[in-house]
Short mmCIF file of C-alpha atoms in Angstrom, two decimals:
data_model
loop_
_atom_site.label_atom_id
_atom_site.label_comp_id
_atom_site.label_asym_id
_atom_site.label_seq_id
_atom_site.Cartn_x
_atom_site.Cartn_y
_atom_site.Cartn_z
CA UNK N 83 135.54 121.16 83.23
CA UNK N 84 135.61 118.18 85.66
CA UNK N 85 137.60 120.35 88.18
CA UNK N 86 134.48 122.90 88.73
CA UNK N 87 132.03 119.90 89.13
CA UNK N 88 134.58 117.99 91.66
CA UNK N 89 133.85 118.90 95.02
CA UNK N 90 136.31 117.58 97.40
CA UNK N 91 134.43 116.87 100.50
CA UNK N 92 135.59 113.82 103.02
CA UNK N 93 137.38 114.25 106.01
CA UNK N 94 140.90 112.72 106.21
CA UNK N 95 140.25 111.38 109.99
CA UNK N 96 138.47 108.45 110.93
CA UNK N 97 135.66 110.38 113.09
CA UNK N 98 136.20 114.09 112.34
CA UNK N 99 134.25 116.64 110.28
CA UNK N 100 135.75 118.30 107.08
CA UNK N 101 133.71 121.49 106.98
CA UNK N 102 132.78 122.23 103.46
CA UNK N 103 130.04 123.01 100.51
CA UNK N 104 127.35 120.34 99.58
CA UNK N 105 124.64 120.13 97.09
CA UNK N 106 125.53 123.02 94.78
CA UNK N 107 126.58 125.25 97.54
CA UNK N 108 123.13 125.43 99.61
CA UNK N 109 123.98 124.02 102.96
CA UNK N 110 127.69 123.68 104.80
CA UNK N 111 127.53 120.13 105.61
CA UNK N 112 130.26 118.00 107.83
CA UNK N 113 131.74 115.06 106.62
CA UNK N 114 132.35 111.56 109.19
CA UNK N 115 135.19 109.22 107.38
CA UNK N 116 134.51 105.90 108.69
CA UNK N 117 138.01 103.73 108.75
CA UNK N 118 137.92 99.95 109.45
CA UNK N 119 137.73 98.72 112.68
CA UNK N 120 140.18 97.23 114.69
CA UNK N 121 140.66 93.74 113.85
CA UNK N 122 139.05 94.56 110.65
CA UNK N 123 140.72 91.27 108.42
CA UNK N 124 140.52 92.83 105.31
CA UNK N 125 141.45 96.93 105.88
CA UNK N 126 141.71 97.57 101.77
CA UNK N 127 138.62 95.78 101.30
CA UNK N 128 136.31 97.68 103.69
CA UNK N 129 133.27 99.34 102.32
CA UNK N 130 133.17 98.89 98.73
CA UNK N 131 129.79 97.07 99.50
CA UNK N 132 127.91 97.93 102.37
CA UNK N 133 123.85 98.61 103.19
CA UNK N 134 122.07 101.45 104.96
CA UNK N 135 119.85 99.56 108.23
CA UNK N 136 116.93 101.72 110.01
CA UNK N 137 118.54 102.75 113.48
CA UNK N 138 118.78 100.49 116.21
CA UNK N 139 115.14 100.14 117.71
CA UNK N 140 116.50 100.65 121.29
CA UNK N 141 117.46 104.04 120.25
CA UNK N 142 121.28 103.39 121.33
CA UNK N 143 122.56 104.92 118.06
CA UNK N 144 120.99 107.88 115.41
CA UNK N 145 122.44 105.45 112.42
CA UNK N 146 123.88 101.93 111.50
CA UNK N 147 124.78 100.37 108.24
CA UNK N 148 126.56 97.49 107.71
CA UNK N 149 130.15 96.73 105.37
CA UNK N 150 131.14 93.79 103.86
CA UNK N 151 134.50 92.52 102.22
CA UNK N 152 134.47 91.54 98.69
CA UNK N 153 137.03 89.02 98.65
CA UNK N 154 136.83 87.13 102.31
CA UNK N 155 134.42 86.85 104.76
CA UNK N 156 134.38 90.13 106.70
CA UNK N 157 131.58 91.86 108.09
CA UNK N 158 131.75 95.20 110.00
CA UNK N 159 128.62 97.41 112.06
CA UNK N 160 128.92 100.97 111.64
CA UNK N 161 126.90 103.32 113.64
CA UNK N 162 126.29 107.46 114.66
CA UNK N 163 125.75 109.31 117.98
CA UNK N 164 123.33 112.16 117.22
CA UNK N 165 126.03 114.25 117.17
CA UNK N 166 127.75 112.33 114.08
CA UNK N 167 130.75 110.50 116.19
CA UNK N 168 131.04 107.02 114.06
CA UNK N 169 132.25 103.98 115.60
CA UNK N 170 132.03 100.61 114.00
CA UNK N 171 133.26 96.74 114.94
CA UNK N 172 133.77 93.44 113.56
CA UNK N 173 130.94 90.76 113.23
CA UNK N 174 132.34 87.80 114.99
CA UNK N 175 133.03 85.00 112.61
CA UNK N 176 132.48 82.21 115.38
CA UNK N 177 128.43 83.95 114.94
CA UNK N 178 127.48 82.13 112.20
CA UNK N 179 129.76 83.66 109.89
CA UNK N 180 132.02 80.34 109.65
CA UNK N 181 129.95 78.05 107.82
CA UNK N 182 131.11 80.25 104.62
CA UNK N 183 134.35 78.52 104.81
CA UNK N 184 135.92 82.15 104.01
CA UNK N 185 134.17 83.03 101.16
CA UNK N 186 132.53 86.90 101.22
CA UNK N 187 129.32 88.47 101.40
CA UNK N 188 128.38 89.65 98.19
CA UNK N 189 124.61 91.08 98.20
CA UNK N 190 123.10 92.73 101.66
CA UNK N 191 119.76 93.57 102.00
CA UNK N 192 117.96 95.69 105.11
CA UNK N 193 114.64 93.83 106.26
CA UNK N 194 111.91 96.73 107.02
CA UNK N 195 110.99 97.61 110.02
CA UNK N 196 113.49 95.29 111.64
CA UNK N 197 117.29 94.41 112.96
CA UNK N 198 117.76 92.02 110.55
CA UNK N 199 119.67 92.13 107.39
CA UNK N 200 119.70 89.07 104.25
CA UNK N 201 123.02 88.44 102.98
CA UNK N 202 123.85 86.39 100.20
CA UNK N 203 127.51 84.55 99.90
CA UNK N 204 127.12 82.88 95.95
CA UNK N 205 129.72 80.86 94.32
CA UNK N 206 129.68 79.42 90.97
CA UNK N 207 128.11 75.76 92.28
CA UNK N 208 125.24 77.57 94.33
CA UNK N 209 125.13 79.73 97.25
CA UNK N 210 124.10 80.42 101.03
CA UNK N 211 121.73 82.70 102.39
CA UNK N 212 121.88 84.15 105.96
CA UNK N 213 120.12 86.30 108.58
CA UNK N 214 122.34 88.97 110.43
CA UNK N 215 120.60 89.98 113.60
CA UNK N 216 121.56 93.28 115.03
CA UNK N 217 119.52 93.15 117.66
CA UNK N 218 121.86 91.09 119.64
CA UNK N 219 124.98 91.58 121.66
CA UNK N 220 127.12 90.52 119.95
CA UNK N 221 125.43 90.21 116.61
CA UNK N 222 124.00 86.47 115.32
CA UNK N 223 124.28 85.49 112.07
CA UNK N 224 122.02 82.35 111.14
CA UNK N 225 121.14 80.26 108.09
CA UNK N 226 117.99 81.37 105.84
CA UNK N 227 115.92 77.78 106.14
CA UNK N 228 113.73 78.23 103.32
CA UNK N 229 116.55 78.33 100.85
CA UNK N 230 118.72 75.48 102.06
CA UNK N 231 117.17 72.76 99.62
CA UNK N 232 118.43 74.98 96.89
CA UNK N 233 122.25 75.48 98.10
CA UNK N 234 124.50 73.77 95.91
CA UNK N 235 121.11 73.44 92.84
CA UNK N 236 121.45 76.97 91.44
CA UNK N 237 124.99 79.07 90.26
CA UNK N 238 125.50 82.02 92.22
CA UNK N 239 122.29 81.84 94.41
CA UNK N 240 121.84 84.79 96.44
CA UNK N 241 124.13 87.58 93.82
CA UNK N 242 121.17 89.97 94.41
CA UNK N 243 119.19 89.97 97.52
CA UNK N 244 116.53 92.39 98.35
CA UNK N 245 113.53 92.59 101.52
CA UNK N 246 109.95 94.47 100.97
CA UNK N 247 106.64 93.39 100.79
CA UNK N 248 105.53 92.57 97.36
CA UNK N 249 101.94 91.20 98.72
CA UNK N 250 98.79 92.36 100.68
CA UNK N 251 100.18 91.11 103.64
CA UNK N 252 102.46 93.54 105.77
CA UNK N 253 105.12 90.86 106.78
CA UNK N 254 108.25 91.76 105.08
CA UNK N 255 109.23 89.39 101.97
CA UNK N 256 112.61 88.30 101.09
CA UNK N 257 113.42 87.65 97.35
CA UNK N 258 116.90 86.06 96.41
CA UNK N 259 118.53 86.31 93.30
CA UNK N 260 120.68 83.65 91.15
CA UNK N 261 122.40 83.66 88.08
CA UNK N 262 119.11 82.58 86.06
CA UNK N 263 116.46 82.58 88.50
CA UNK N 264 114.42 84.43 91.21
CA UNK N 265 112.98 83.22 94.30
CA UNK N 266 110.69 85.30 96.53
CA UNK N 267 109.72 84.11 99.88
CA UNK N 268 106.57 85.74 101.20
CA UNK N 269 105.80 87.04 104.96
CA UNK N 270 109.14 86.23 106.21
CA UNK N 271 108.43 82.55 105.55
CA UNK N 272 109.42 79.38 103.79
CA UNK N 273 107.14 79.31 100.94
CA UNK N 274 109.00 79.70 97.41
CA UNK N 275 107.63 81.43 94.31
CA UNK N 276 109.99 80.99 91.47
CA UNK N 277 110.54 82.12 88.31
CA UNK N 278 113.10 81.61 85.80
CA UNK N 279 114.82 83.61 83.24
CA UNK N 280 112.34 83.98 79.82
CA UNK N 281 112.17 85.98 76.13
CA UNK N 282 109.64 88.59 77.96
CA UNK N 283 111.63 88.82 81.23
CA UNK N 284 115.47 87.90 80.93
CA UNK N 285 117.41 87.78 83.75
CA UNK N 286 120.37 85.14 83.01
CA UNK N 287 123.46 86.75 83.62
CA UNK N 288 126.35 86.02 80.89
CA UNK N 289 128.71 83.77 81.61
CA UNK N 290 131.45 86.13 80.48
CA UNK N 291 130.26 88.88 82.85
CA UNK N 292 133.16 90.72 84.89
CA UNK N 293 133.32 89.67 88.40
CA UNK N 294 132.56 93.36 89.82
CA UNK N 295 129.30 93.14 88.59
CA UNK N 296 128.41 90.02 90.08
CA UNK N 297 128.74 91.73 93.31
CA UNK N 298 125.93 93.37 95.05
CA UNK N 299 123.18 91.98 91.94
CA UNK N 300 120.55 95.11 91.43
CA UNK N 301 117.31 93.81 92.98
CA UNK N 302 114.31 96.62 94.22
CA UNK N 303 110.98 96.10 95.58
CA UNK N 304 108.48 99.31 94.80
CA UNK N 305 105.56 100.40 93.49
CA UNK N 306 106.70 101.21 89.84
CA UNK N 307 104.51 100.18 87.89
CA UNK N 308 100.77 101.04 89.76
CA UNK N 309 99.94 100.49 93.37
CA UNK N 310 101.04 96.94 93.65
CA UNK N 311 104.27 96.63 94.88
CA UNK N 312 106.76 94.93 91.69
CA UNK N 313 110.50 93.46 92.34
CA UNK N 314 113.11 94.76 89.74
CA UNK N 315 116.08 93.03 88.87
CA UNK N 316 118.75 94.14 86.47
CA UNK N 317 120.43 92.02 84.20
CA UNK N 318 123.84 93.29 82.69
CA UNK N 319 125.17 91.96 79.70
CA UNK N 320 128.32 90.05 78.69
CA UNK N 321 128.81 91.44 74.84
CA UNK N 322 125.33 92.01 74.65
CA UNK N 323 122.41 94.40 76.11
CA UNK N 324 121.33 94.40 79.26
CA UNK N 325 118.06 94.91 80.71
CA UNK N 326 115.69 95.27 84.07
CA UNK N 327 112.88 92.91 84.26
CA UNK N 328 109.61 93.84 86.04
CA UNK N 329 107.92 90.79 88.29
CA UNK N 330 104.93 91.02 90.40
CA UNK N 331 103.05 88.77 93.31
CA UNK N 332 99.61 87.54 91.51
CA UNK N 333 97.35 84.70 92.67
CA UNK N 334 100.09 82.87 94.32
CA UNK N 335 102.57 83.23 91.97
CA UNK N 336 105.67 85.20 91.01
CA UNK N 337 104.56 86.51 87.06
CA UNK N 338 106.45 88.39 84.40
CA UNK N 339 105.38 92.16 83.64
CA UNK N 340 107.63 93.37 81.53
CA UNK N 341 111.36 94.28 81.15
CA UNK N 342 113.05 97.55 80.03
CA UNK N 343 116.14 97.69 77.46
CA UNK N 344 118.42 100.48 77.23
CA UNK N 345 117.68 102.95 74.45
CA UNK N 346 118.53 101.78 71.12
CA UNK N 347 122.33 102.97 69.75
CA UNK N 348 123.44 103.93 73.48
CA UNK N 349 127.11 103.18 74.11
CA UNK N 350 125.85 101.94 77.65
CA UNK N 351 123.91 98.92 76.78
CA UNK N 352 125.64 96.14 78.06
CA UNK N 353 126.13 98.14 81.41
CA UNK N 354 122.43 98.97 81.51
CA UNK N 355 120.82 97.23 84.72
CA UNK N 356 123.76 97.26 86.61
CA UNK N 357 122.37 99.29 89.37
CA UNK N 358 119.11 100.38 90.33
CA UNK N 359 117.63 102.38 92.83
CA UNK N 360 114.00 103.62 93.56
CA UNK N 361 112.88 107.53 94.28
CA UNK N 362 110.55 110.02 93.41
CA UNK N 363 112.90 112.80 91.13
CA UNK N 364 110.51 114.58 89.33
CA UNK N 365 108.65 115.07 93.45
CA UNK N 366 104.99 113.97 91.91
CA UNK N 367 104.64 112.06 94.41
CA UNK N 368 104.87 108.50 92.42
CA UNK N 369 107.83 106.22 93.20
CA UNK N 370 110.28 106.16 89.53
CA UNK N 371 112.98 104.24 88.69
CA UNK N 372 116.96 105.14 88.14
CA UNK N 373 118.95 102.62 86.76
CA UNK N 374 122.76 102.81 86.18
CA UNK N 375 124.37 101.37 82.92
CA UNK N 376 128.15 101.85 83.00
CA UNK N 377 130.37 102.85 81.55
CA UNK N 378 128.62 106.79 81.04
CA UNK N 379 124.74 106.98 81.99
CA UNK N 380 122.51 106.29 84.37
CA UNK N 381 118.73 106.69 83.48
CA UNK N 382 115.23 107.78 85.30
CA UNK N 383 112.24 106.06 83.59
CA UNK N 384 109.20 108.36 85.66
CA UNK N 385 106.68 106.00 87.33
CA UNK N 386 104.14 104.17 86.69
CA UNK N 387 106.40 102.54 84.28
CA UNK N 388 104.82 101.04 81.36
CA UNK N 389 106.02 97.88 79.10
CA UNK N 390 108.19 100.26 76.06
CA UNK N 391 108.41 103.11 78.31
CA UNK N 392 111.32 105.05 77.54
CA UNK N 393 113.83 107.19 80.14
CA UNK N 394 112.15 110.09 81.03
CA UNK N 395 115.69 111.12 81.80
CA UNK N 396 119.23 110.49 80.81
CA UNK N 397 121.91 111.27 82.79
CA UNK N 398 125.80 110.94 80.82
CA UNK N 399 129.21 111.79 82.37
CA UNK N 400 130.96 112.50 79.51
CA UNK N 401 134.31 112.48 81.38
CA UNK N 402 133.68 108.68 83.14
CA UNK N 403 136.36 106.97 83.54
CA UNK N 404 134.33 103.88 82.76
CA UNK N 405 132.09 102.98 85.56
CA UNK N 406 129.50 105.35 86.12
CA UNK N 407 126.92 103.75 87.20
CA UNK N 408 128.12 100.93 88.97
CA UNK N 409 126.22 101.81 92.19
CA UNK N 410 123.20 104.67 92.08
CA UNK N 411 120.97 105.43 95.47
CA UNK N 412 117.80 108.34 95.61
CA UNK N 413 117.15 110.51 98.57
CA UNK N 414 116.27 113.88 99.12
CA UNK N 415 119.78 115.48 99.99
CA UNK N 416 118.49 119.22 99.36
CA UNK N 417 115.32 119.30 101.68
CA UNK N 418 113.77 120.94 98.32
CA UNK N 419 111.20 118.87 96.05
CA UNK N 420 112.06 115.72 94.68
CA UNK N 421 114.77 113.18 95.73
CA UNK N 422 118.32 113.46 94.26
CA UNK N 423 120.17 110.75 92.27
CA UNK N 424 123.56 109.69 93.58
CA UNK N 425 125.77 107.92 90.71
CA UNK N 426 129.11 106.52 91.64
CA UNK N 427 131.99 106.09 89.04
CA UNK N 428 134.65 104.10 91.36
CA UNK N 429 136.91 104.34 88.09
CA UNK N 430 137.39 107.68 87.97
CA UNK N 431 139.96 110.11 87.87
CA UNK N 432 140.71 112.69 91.05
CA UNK N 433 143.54 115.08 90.73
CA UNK N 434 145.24 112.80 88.17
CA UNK N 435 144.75 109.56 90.28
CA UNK N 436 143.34 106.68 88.48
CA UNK N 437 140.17 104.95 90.04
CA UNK N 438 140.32 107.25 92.72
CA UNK N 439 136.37 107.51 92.09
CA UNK N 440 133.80 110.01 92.44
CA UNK N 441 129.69 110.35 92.84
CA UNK N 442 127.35 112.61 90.86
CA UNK N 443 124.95 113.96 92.51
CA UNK N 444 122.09 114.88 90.12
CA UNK N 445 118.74 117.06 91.10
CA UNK N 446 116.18 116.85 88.64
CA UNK N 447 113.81 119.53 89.93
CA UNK N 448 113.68 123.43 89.89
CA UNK N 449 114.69 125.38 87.03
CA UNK N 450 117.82 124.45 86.00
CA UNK N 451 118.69 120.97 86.94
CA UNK N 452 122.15 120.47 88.95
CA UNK N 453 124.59 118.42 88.33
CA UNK N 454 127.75 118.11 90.93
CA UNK N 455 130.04 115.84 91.94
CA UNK N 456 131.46 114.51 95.20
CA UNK N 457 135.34 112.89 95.61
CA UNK N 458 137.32 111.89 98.46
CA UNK N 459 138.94 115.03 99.90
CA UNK N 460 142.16 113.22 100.73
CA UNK N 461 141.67 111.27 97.02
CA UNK N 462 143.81 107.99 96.37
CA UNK N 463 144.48 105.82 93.71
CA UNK N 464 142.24 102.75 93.23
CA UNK N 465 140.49 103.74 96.20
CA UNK N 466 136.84 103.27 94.45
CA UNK N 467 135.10 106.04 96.45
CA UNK N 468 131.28 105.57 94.65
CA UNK N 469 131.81 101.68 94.60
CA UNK N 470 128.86 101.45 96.83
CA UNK N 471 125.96 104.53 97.55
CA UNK N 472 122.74 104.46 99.83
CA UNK N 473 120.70 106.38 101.40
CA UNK N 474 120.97 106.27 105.29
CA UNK N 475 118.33 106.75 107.84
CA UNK N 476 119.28 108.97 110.67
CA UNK N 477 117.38 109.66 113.57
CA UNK N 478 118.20 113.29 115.27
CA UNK N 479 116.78 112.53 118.37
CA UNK N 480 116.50 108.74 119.00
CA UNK N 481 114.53 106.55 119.41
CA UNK N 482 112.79 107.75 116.05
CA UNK N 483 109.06 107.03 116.52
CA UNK N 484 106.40 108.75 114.73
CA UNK N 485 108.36 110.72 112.86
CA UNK N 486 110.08 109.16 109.75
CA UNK N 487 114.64 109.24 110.25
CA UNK N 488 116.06 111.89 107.75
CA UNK N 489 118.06 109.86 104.63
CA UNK N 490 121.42 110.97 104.58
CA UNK N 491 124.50 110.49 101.62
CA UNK N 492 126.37 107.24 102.56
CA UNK N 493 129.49 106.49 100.20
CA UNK N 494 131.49 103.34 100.05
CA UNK N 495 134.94 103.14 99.39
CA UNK N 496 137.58 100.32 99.36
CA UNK N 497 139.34 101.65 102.98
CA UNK N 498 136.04 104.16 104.11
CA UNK N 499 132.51 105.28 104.43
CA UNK N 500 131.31 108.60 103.98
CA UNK N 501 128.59 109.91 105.79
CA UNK N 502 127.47 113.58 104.71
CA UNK N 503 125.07 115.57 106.82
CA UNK N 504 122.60 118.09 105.95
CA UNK N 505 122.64 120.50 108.99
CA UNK N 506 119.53 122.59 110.22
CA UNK N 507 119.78 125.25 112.81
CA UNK N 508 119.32 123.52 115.65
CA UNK N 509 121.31 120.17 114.69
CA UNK N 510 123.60 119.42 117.19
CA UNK N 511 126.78 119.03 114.77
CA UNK N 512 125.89 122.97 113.66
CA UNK N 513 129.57 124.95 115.22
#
């Protein structure tokens, strides 16, 4: 029954714990419910997209991520005290933010080892790109230079965004997204490799494709297919299949690998692509691939992925209200072997409530594999709790260096953010 896989943990307040069972009942783990700021212009339209950032590199916070509104420009900075407290405020418009004439954020991406994030604001004609810097006080928001020629040339440029390195160098790359094309700019630089949309690699999204899944375009950066780093990109469909092409950095140019298709017959294939995350879930030790498909699955192809591979796992919520799988993330929630997948269905039903939304959390490992769900404790209707997952990086004793920050659950909702900690004995949230 859905009822025994629910498990109702959120806290109703903005900052307070809710004190209850996690990951199949191993670990009591505290909740922080993150409500919009003050001043916040859009308070319905919080966190249904939002992206997990390293921690500050001053060490004035454990954790930060960043929200964005869906349907106006609105950003918002979220960060964590080591001892969980949340506070978050607004990005100031007058930073850079005003040269999108209103229009949202769509597609955040985290640059490595840095306070920066890429955000991408498309519209039909074309698109801007900018640079948030956190590192500031207040924050800066500036244009992306290398992709200004193209503003206005491409529809929807910048619907997926994603930061990585994809070549031997170790400067982070940035690779943006449009409705037919990629671009990926290497070493933090202006130099453009593009490719377009092609029979071997199709990534032309259908014209009749639902605006929700135009926002936050799946785009990953791993080694997936060997030891050379490869970008992903999935490609719903309209009425027909979708699919997650495979390209790779080679001599200079931006190539085609491969691209997967959802198993043949499955009810999911036009939602296949939709989401993607990367994580090691059978713990060999080789990065693999999970890829959501509303309206039911979400699948694990085990890496190295090979051209016809098929899922080496498939994951169905029988009971989905229709949008499982619209955002996925991987970490290792459990502290056992093997990284957890986190599935969000922002459609579902809680207690009766429609599109209340809910997150599987599925472990792949051990004997019996679990399966268990999370929901808002305080559930509401239409709230989308699982529109947005991620895995956040939180540093217990701050400034994190030489040791890596411990990835925590971070759930997006239309009005909140969930952030659910794994406690040890000596963690400083532990009552």
């Amino acid at each position: 029954m859905r009822a025994a896989l629910l498990l109702m943990a959120a806290a109703a307040l903005a900052v307070g714990c809710d004190w209850r069972d996690f990951d199949s009942l191993r670990n009591a783990t505290p909740v922080s419910a993150v409500e919009p700021p003050s001043g916040y212009p859009s308070p319905a339209d919080f966190a249904r997209l939002l992206v997990a950032t390293a921690p500050p590199s001053d060490g004035s916070a454990a954790a930060r991520f960043v929200t964005s509104a869906t349907l106006q420009t609105a950003l918002a900075v979220v960060t964590l005290t080591p001892g969980g407290q949340a506070s978050a405020h607004v990005v100031s418009t007058t930073s850079g933010l005003a040269s999108l004439g209103g229009l949202p954020v769509t597609a955040m991406a985290a640059i490595p080892a840095s306070d920066k994030v890429v955000l991408g604001a498309p519209w039909p004609q074309g698109g801007t790109i900018l640079i948030l810097d956190l590192s500031q006080t207040p924050e800066t928001v500036m244009s992306f230079p290398g992709i200004s020629p193209l503003t206005g040339a491409e529809p929807y440029l910048g619907v997926g965004v994603a930061a990585g390195n994809v070549d031997a160098n170790a400067a982070p790359d940035l690779v943006v997204v449009s409705a037919s094309s990629i671009h990926v700019f290497l070493n933090d630089g202006l130099s453009d490799l593009p490719a377009g949309s092609s029979p071997s690699c199709p990534i032309a999204l259908a014209s009749n494709l639902p605006p929700d899944n135009r926002i936050q375009r799946a785009v990953v950066i791993g080694t997936l297919a060997g030891a050379t780093p490869i970008i992903a990109v999935g490609t719903p469909g309209g009425s027909g299949p979708g699919t997650v092409s495979l390209f790779a950095v080679d001599s200079g140019a931006l190539t085609c690998l491969f691209s997967l298709a959802a198993p043949a017959g499955a009810a999911s294939a036009a939602g296949f692509g939709r989401s993607l995350a990367v994580g090691d879930f059978n713990a060999d030790g080789v990065p693999d691939l999970l890829v959501g498909a509303p309206p039911d699955h979400a699948y694990i192809y085990s890496g190295p992925i090979a051209a016809g591979a098929p899922p080496a796992e498939t994951i169905l919520n029988s009971e989905s209200a229709g949008a499982t799988g619209a955002a996925v993330a991987a970490l290792n929630a459990d502290g056992m072997g093997g990284d957890e997948a986190f599935i969000g269905d922002p459609d579902e039903y809680v207690g009766g409530l429609a599109g209340a939304g809910a997150v599987i959390e599925h472990t792949s490992t051990g004997v019996d594999p679990v399966q268990a769900a999370l929901s808002d404790h305080s559930p509401g209707s239409g709230n989308a709790y699982g529109a947005s997952v991620a895995a956040l990086p939180f540093c217990e004793a701050p400034p994190c260096t030489g040791t890596a920050p411990r990835l925590l659950p971070l759930v997006g909702a239309k009005n909140k953010a969930f952030v659910y900690f794994r406690l040890s004995g000596s963690d400083a949230r532990a009552k």
